[in-house]
PDB file of C-alpha atoms in Angstrom:
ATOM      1  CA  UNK A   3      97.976 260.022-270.699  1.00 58.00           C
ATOM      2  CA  UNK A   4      99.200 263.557-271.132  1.00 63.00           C
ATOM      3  CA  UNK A   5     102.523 264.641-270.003  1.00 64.00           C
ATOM      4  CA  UNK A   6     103.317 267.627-267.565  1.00 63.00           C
ATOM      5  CA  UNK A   7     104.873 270.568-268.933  1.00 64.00           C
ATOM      6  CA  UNK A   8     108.722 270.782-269.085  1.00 63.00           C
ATOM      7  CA  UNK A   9     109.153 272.333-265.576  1.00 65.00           C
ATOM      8  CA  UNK A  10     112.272 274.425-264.542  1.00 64.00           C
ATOM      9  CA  UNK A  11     115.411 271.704-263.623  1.00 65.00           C
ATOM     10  CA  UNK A  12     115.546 271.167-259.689  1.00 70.00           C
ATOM     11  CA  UNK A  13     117.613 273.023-257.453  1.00 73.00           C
ATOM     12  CA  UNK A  14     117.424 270.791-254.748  1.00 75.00           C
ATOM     13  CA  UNK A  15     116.388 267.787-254.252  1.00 78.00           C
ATOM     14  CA  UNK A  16     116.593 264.960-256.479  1.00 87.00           C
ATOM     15  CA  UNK A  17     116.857 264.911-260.138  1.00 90.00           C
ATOM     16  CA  UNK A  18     113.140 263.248-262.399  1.00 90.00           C
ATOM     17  CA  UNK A  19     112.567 262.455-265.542  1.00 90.00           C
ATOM     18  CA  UNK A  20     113.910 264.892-268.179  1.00 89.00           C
ATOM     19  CA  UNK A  21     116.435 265.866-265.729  1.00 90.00           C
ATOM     20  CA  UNK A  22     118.382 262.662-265.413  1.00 92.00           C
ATOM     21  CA  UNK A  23     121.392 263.143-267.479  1.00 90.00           C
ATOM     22  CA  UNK A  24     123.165 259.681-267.372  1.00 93.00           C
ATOM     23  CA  UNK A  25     122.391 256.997-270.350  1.00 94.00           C
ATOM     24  CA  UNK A  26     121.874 253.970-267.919  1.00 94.00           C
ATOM     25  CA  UNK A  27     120.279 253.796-264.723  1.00 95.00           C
ATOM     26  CA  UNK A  28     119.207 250.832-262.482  1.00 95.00           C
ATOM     27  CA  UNK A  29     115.876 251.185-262.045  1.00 96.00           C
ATOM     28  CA  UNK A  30     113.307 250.298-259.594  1.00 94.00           C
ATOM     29  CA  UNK A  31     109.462 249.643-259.531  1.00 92.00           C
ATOM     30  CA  UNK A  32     106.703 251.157-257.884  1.00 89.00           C
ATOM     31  CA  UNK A  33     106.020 247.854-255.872  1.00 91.00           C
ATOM     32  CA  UNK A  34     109.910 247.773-254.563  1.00 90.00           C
ATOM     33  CA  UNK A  35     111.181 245.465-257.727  1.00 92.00           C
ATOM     34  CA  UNK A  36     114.645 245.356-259.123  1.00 94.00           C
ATOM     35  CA  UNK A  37     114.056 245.798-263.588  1.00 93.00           C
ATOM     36  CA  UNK A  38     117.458 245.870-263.222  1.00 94.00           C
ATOM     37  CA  UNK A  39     119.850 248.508-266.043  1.00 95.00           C
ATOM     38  CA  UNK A  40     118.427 250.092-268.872  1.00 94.00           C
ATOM     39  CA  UNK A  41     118.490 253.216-270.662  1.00 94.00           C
ATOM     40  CA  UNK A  42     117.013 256.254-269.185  1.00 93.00           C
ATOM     41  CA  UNK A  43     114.808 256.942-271.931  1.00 94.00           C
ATOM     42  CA  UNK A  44     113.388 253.589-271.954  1.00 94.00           C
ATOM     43  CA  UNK A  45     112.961 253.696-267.823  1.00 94.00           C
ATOM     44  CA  UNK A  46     110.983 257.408-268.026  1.00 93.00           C
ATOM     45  CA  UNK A  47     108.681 255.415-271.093  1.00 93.00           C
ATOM     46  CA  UNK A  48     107.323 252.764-268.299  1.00 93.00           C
ATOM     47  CA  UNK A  49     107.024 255.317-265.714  1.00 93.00           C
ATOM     48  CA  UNK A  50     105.160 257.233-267.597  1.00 92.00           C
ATOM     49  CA  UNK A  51     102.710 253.855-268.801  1.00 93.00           C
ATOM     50  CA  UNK A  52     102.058 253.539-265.060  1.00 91.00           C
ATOM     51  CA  UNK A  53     101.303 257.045-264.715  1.00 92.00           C
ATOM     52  CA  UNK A  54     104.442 257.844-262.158  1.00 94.00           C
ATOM     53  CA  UNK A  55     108.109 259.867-262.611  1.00 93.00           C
ATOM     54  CA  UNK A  56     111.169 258.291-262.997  1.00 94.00           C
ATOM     55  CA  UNK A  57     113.047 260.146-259.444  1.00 93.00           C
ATOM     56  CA  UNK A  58     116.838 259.743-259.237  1.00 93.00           C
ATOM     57  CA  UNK A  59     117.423 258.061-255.736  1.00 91.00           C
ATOM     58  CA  UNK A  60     121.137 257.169-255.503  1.00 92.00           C
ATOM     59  CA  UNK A  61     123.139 259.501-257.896  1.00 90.00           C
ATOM     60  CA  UNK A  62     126.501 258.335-256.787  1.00 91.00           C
ATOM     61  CA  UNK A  63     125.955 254.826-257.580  1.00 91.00           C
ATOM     62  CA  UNK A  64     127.519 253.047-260.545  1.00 91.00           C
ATOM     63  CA  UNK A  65     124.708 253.272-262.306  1.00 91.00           C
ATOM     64  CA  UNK A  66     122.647 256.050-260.672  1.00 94.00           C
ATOM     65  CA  UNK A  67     119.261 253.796-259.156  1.00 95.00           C
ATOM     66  CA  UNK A  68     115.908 255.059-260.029  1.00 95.00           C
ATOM     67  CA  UNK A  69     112.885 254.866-258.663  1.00 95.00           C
ATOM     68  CA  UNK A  70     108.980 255.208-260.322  1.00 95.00           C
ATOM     69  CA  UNK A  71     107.556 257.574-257.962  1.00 93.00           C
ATOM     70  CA  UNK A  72     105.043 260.281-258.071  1.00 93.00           C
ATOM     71  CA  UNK A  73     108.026 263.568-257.523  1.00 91.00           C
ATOM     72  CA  UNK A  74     105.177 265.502-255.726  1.00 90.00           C
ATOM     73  CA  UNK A  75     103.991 262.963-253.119  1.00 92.00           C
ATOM     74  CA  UNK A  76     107.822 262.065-252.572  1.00 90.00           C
ATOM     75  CA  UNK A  77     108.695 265.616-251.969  1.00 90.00           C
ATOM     76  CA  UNK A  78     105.919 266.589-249.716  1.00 93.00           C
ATOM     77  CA  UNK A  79     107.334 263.672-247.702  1.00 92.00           C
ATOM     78  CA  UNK A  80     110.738 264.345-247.655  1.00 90.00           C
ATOM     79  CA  UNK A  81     109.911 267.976-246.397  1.00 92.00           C
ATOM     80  CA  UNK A  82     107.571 266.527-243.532  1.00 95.00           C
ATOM     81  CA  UNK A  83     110.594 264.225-242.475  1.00 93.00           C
ATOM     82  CA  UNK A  84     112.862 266.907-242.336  1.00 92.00           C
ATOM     83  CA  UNK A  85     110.173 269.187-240.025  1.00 93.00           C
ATOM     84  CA  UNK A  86     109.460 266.678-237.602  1.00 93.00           C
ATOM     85  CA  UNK A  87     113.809 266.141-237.590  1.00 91.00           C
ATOM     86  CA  UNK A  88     113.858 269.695-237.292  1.00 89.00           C
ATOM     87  CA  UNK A  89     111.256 269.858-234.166  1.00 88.00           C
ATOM     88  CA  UNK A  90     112.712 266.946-232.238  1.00 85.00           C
ATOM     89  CA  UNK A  91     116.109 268.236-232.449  1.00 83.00           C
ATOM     90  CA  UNK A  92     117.480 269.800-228.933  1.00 79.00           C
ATOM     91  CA  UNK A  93     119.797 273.005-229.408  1.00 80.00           C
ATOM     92  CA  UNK A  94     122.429 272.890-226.744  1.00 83.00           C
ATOM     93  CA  UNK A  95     121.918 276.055-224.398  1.00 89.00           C
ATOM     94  CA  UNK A  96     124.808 278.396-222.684  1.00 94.00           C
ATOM     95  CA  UNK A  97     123.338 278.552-218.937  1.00 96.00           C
ATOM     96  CA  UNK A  98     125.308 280.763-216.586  1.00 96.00           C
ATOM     97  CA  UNK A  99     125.147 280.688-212.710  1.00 96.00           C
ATOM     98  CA  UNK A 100     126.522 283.482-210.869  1.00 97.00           C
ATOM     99  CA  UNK A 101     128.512 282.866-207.509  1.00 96.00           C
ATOM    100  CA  UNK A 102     130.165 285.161-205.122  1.00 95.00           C
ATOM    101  CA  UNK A 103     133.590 283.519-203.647  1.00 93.00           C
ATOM    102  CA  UNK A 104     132.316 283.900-200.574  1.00 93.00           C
ATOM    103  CA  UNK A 105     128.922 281.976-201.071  1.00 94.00           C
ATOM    104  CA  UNK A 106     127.045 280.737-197.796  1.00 95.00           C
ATOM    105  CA  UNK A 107     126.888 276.530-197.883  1.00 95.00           C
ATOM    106  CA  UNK A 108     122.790 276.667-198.527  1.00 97.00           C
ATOM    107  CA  UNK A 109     122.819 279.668-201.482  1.00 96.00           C
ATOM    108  CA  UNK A 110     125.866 276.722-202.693  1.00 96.00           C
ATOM    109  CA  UNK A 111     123.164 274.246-202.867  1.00 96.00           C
ATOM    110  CA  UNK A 112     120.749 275.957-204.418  1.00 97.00           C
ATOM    111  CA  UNK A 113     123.001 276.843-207.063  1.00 96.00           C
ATOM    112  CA  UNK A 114     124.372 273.832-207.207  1.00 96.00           C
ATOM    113  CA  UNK A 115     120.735 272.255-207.260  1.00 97.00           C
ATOM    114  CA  UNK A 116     120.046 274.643-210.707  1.00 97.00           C
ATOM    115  CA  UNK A 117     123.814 273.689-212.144  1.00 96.00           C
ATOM    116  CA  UNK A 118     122.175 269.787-212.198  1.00 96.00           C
ATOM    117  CA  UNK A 119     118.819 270.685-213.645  1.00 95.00           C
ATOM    118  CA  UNK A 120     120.699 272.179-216.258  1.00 95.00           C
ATOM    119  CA  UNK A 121     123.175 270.067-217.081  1.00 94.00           C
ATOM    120  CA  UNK A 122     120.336 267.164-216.586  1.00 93.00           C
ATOM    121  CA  UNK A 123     118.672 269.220-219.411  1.00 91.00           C
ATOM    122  CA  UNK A 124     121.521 268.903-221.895  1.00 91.00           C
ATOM    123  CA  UNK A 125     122.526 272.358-221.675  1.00 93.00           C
ATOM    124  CA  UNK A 126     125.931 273.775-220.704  1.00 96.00           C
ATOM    125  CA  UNK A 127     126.458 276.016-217.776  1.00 96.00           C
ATOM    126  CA  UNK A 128     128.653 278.244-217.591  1.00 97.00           C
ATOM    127  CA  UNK A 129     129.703 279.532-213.906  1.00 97.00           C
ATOM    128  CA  UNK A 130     131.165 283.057-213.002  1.00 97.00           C
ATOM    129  CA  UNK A 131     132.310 283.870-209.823  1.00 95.00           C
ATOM    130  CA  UNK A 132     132.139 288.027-209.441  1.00 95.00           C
ATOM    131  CA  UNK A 133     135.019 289.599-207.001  1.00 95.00           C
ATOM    132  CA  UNK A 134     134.265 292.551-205.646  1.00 93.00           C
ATOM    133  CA  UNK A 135     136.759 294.900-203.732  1.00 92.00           C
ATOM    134  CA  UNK A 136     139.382 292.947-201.566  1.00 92.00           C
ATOM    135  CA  UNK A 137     138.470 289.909-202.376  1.00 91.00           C
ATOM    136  CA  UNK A 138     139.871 290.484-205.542  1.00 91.00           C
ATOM    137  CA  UNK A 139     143.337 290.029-203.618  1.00 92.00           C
ATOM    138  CA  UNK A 140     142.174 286.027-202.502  1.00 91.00           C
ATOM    139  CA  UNK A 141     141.704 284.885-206.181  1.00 92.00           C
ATOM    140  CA  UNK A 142     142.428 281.082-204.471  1.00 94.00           C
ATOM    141  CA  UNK A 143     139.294 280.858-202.596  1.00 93.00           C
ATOM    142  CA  UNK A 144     137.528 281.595-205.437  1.00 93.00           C
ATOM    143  CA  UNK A 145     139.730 278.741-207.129  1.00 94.00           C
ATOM    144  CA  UNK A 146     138.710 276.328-204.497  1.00 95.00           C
ATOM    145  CA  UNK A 147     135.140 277.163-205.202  1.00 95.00           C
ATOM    146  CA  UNK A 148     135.614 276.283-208.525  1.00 95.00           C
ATOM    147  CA  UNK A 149     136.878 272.837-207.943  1.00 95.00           C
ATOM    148  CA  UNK A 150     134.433 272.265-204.951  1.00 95.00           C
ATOM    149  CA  UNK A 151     131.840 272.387-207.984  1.00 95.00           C
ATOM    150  CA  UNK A 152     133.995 270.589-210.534  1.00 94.00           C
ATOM    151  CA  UNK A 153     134.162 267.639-207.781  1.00 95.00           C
ATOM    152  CA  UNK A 154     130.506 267.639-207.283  1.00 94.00           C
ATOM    153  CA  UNK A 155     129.315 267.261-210.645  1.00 94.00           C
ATOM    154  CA  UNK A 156     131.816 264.869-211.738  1.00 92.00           C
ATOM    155  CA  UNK A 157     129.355 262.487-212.377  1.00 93.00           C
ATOM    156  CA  UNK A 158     127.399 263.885-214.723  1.00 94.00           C
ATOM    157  CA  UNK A 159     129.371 266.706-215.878  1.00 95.00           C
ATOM    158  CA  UNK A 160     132.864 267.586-217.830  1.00 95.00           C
ATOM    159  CA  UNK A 161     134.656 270.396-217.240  1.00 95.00           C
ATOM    160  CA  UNK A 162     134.827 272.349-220.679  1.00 94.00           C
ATOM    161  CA  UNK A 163     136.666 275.345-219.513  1.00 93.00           C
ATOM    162  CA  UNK A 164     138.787 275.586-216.679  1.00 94.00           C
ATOM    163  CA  UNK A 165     138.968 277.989-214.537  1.00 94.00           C
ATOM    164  CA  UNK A 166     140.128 281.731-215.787  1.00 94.00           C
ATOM    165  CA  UNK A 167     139.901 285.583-214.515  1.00 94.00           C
ATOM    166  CA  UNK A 168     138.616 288.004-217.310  1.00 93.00           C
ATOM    167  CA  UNK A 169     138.966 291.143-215.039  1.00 92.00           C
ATOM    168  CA  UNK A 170     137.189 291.201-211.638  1.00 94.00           C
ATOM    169  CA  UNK A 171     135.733 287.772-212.367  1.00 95.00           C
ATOM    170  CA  UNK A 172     136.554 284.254-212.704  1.00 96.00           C
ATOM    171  CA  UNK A 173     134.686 281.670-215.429  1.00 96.00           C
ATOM    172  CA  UNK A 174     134.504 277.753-215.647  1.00 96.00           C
ATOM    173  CA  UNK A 175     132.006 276.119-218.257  1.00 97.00           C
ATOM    174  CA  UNK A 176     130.827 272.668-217.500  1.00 96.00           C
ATOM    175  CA  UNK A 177     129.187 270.210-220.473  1.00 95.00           C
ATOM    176  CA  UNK A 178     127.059 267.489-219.831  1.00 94.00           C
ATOM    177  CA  UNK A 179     128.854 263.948-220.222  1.00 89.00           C
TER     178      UNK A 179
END
């Protein structure tokens, strides 16, 4: 059987044949058995008989466990395990509602309605309540708003950031539980 060429050393991924640095290693067959310790060089020598790698699988044990594996086949899986992780993963959105302090009780459900589809989503929402003119001067009612919405999506919601002005307008983010 004739041997690869001496390939550049990995930079990620796990170490194979030549690359294995440690004397001893516990090694592993193709078919799942335990061969137990023995020297590295011996280990790549029947890996190479059966016409697979010798592929580092636990470096931090004491001794490092290796596997006889074919190193392409094993990375081409590893790489479609971490694509399909990578697709089914959810990214946690910012959503922001905007509110008026003096909101009319149906707009307030309809907000409220989007605030739940949201956080039922996974996403947090972020609400901001925009004063404009005098009503800058009743910065309570817009407080009481605040809570009103708090209180309604206690269930299913945490407050993340209370209440605050940042100029004319007042911001509360809310994370899913």
């Amino acid at each position: 059987m004739m041997r690869r060429p001496l390939a550049p050393p990995p930079k990620s991924g796990p170490r194979y044949n030549e690359f294995i640095t440690v004397p001893k290693v516990r090694v592993i067959d193709d078919e799942g058995e335990n061969l137990g310790v023995m020297f590295t060089q011996e280990a790549m020598e029947r890996a190479y008989e059966i016409g697979l790698d010798l592929v580092e699988v636990s470096p931090t044990a004491d001794p490092p466990v290796c596997k006889f594996l074919d190193i392409g086949k094993f990375k081409y899986e590893a790489q479609k395990k971490a694509n399909i992780a990578r697709k089914t993963q959810k990214t946690q959105e910012l959503k922001e509602i905007k509110m008026r302090p003096n909101i009319d009780d149906h707009d307030y459900d309809t907000k409220m309605k989007k605030v739940h589809d949201f956080i039922g989503d996974g996403d947090k929402v972020k609400i901001t309540l925009r004063f404009r003119g005098r009503e800058l001067s009743h910065q309570q009612l817009g407080m009481q708003l605040l809570q009103r919405v708090a209180e309604n999506v206690g269930e299913i919601a945490k407050v993340e950031a209370y209440p605050r002005m940042e100029g004319r307008q007042m911001l509360m983010v809310l994370a899913p539980k």
